């Protein structure tokens, strides 16, 4: 029985991204050995979308109030990489991790799984 999922973020600066997840997002974690931190994620969903090009994956974090979350993260020094966009399924923006990767952040307007 599958009982979980493990997300890997490939990055140019793993230490900086680990510190961001630990110190800025405040995610609980364990040290798997030698400083390799594993973070507990909030509840998650998986969706399958059609792709015109090569298949890919995207990490999107969800929140209940996008404006409040943006304000909280901006106060912690997070810089957002794109303006808030409104779609039928929710409001979405994105921010960069210190290692260069982008993470989407959205307030869903659809039922949660």
PDB file of C-alpha atoms in Angstrom:
ATOM      1  CA  UNK A   1       0.000   0.000   0.000  1.00  0.00           C
ATOM      2  CA  UNK A   2       1.363   3.428  -0.915  1.00  0.00           C
ATOM      3  CA  UNK A   3       1.321   5.551   2.230  1.00  0.00           C
ATOM      4  CA  UNK A   4       3.090   8.761   1.267  1.00  0.00           C
ATOM      5  CA  UNK A   5       5.010  10.745  -1.304  1.00  0.00           C
ATOM      6  CA  UNK A   6       8.570  12.104  -1.322  1.00  0.00           C
ATOM      7  CA  UNK A   7       9.225  15.307  -3.279  1.00  0.00           C
ATOM      8  CA  UNK A   8      12.778  16.112  -4.402  1.00  0.00           C
ATOM      9  CA  UNK A   9      13.771  19.673  -5.284  1.00  0.00           C
ATOM     10  CA  UNK A  10      16.925  19.716  -7.385  1.00  0.00           C
ATOM     11  CA  UNK A  11      18.686  22.993  -6.685  1.00  0.00           C
ATOM     12  CA  UNK A  12      21.891  24.958  -7.176  1.00  0.00           C
ATOM     13  CA  UNK A  13      22.088  25.615  -3.401  1.00  0.00           C
ATOM     14  CA  UNK A  14      20.602  22.815  -1.292  1.00  0.00           C
ATOM     15  CA  UNK A  15      21.817  24.310   2.001  1.00  0.00           C
ATOM     16  CA  UNK A  16      20.106  27.640   1.304  1.00  0.00           C
ATOM     17  CA  UNK A  17      16.879  25.949   0.247  1.00  0.00           C
ATOM     18  CA  UNK A  18      16.914  23.707   3.328  1.00  0.00           C
ATOM     19  CA  UNK A  19      17.381  26.791   5.515  1.00  0.00           C
ATOM     20  CA  UNK A  20      14.481  28.506   3.707  1.00  0.00           C
ATOM     21  CA  UNK A  21      12.118  25.575   4.277  1.00  0.00           C
ATOM     22  CA  UNK A  22      13.232  25.297   7.902  1.00  0.00           C
ATOM     23  CA  UNK A  23      13.527  28.968   8.910  1.00  0.00           C
ATOM     24  CA  UNK A  24      11.165  30.881   6.610  1.00  0.00           C
ATOM     25  CA  UNK A  25       8.376  28.355   6.070  1.00  0.00           C
ATOM     26  CA  UNK A  26       8.925  26.800   9.499  1.00  0.00           C
ATOM     27  CA  UNK A  27       8.369  23.248   8.316  1.00  0.00           C
ATOM     28  CA  UNK A  28       9.067  20.481  10.838  1.00  0.00           C
ATOM     29  CA  UNK A  29      11.967  18.272   9.788  1.00  0.00           C
ATOM     30  CA  UNK A  30      14.277  15.427  10.690  1.00  0.00           C
ATOM     31  CA  UNK A  31      17.934  15.012   9.861  1.00  0.00           C
ATOM     32  CA  UNK A  32      18.302  11.862   7.765  1.00  0.00           C
ATOM     33  CA  UNK A  33      22.048  12.018   8.366  1.00  0.00           C
ATOM     34  CA  UNK A  34      24.891  14.355   7.458  1.00  0.00           C
ATOM     35  CA  UNK A  35      22.615  17.417   7.348  1.00  0.00           C
ATOM     36  CA  UNK A  36      20.181  15.964   4.822  1.00  0.00           C
ATOM     37  CA  UNK A  37      16.946  17.422   6.171  1.00  0.00           C
ATOM     38  CA  UNK A  38      13.610  15.822   5.336  1.00  0.00           C
ATOM     39  CA  UNK A  39      10.599  18.106   5.783  1.00  0.00           C
ATOM     40  CA  UNK A  40       7.066  17.184   6.716  1.00  0.00           C
ATOM     41  CA  UNK A  41       4.707  18.654   4.145  1.00  0.00           C
ATOM     42  CA  UNK A  42       1.200  19.908   4.672  1.00  0.00           C
ATOM     43  CA  UNK A  43      -1.604  17.735   3.266  1.00  0.00           C
ATOM     44  CA  UNK A  44      -1.163  17.281  -0.470  1.00  0.00           C
ATOM     45  CA  UNK A  45      -3.099  16.624  -3.659  1.00  0.00           C
ATOM     46  CA  UNK A  46      -2.020  15.344  -7.066  1.00  0.00           C
ATOM     47  CA  UNK A  47      -3.580  16.446 -10.354  1.00  0.00           C
ATOM     48  CA  UNK A  48      -2.879  15.304 -13.925  1.00  0.00           C
ATOM     49  CA  UNK A  49      -2.948  18.001 -16.602  1.00  0.00           C
ATOM     50  CA  UNK A  50      -2.498  17.542 -20.360  1.00  0.00           C
ATOM     51  CA  UNK A  51       0.850  18.694 -21.779  1.00  0.00           C
ATOM     52  CA  UNK A  52       1.670  19.877 -25.282  1.00  0.00           C
ATOM     53  CA  UNK A  53       5.409  19.331 -24.808  1.00  0.00           C
ATOM     54  CA  UNK A  54       7.490  17.022 -22.673  1.00  0.00           C
ATOM     55  CA  UNK A  55       5.889  15.741 -19.461  1.00  0.00           C
ATOM     56  CA  UNK A  56       6.994  17.614 -16.335  1.00  0.00           C
ATOM     57  CA  UNK A  57       6.167  18.156 -12.645  1.00  0.00           C
ATOM     58  CA  UNK A  58       5.455  21.324 -10.678  1.00  0.00           C
ATOM     59  CA  UNK A  59       5.406  22.045  -6.944  1.00  0.00           C
ATOM     60  CA  UNK A  60       2.488  24.251  -5.901  1.00  0.00           C
ATOM     61  CA  UNK A  61       1.903  25.127  -2.261  1.00  0.00           C
ATOM     62  CA  UNK A  62      -1.641  25.951  -1.131  1.00  0.00           C
ATOM     63  CA  UNK A  63      -2.913  28.448   1.430  1.00  0.00           C
ATOM     64  CA  UNK A  64      -6.310  29.595   2.710  1.00  0.00           C
ATOM     65  CA  UNK A  65      -5.663  33.345   2.247  1.00  0.00           C
ATOM     66  CA  UNK A  66      -3.187  34.296  -0.484  1.00  0.00           C
ATOM     67  CA  UNK A  67      -2.962  37.976   0.464  1.00  0.00           C
ATOM     68  CA  UNK A  68      -2.245  37.171   4.115  1.00  0.00           C
ATOM     69  CA  UNK A  69       0.345  34.535   3.180  1.00  0.00           C
ATOM     70  CA  UNK A  70       2.086  36.884   0.734  1.00  0.00           C
ATOM     71  CA  UNK A  71       2.242  39.545   3.436  1.00  0.00           C
ATOM     72  CA  UNK A  72       3.633  37.091   5.998  1.00  0.00           C
ATOM     73  CA  UNK A  73       6.285  35.742   3.629  1.00  0.00           C
ATOM     74  CA  UNK A  74       7.224  39.220   2.344  1.00  0.00           C
ATOM     75  CA  UNK A  75       7.819  40.192   5.983  1.00  0.00           C
ATOM     76  CA  UNK A  76      10.311  37.320   6.150  1.00  0.00           C
ATOM     77  CA  UNK A  77      12.177  38.597   3.086  1.00  0.00           C
ATOM     78  CA  UNK A  78      10.591  36.384   0.428  1.00  0.00           C
ATOM     79  CA  UNK A  79      10.491  38.001  -3.018  1.00  0.00           C
ATOM     80  CA  UNK A  80       7.661  37.003  -5.316  1.00  0.00           C
ATOM     81  CA  UNK A  81       8.567  36.223  -8.912  1.00  0.00           C
ATOM     82  CA  UNK A  82       5.214  36.921 -10.553  1.00  0.00           C
ATOM     83  CA  UNK A  83       2.067  38.912  -9.872  1.00  0.00           C
ATOM     84  CA  UNK A  84      -1.074  37.294  -8.543  1.00  0.00           C
ATOM     85  CA  UNK A  85      -3.164  35.831 -11.336  1.00  0.00           C
ATOM     86  CA  UNK A  86      -6.825  34.922 -11.022  1.00  0.00           C
ATOM     87  CA  UNK A  87      -8.146  31.745 -12.625  1.00  0.00           C
ATOM     88  CA  UNK A  88     -11.393  29.825 -12.299  1.00  0.00           C
ATOM     89  CA  UNK A  89      -9.631  27.327 -10.006  1.00  0.00           C
ATOM     90  CA  UNK A  90      -7.966  29.902  -7.721  1.00  0.00           C
ATOM     91  CA  UNK A  91      -5.518  32.779  -7.262  1.00  0.00           C
ATOM     92  CA  UNK A  92      -1.837  32.004  -7.871  1.00  0.00           C
ATOM     93  CA  UNK A  93       1.592  33.616  -7.622  1.00  0.00           C
ATOM     94  CA  UNK A  94       5.123  32.292  -7.307  1.00  0.00           C
ATOM     95  CA  UNK A  95       8.356  32.873  -5.435  1.00  0.00           C
ATOM     96  CA  UNK A  96      11.958  31.821  -5.927  1.00  0.00           C
ATOM     97  CA  UNK A  97      13.856  29.594  -3.576  1.00  0.00           C
ATOM     98  CA  UNK A  98      17.393  30.737  -2.707  1.00  0.00           C
ATOM     99  CA  UNK A  99      18.757  27.941  -4.917  1.00  0.00           C
ATOM    100  CA  UNK A 100      16.986  29.371  -7.984  1.00  0.00           C
ATOM    101  CA  UNK A 101      13.898  27.184  -8.305  1.00  0.00           C
ATOM    102  CA  UNK A 102      10.404  28.632  -8.433  1.00  0.00           C
ATOM    103  CA  UNK A 103       7.510  27.438  -6.280  1.00  0.00           C
ATOM    104  CA  UNK A 104       3.912  28.378  -7.047  1.00  0.00           C
ATOM    105  CA  UNK A 105       1.668  29.481  -4.190  1.00  0.00           C
ATOM    106  CA  UNK A 106      -2.087  29.459  -4.590  1.00  0.00           C
ATOM    107  CA  UNK A 107      -5.384  29.892  -2.861  1.00  0.00           C
ATOM    108  CA  UNK A 108      -7.642  27.207  -4.301  1.00  0.00           C
ATOM    109  CA  UNK A 109     -11.206  28.003  -5.269  1.00  0.00           C
ATOM    110  CA  UNK A 110     -12.018  24.375  -5.921  1.00  0.00           C
ATOM    111  CA  UNK A 111     -12.997  21.633  -3.490  1.00  0.00           C
ATOM    112  CA  UNK A 112      -9.947  20.159  -1.774  1.00  0.00           C
ATOM    113  CA  UNK A 113      -9.326  16.431  -2.006  1.00  0.00           C
TER     114      UNK A 113
END
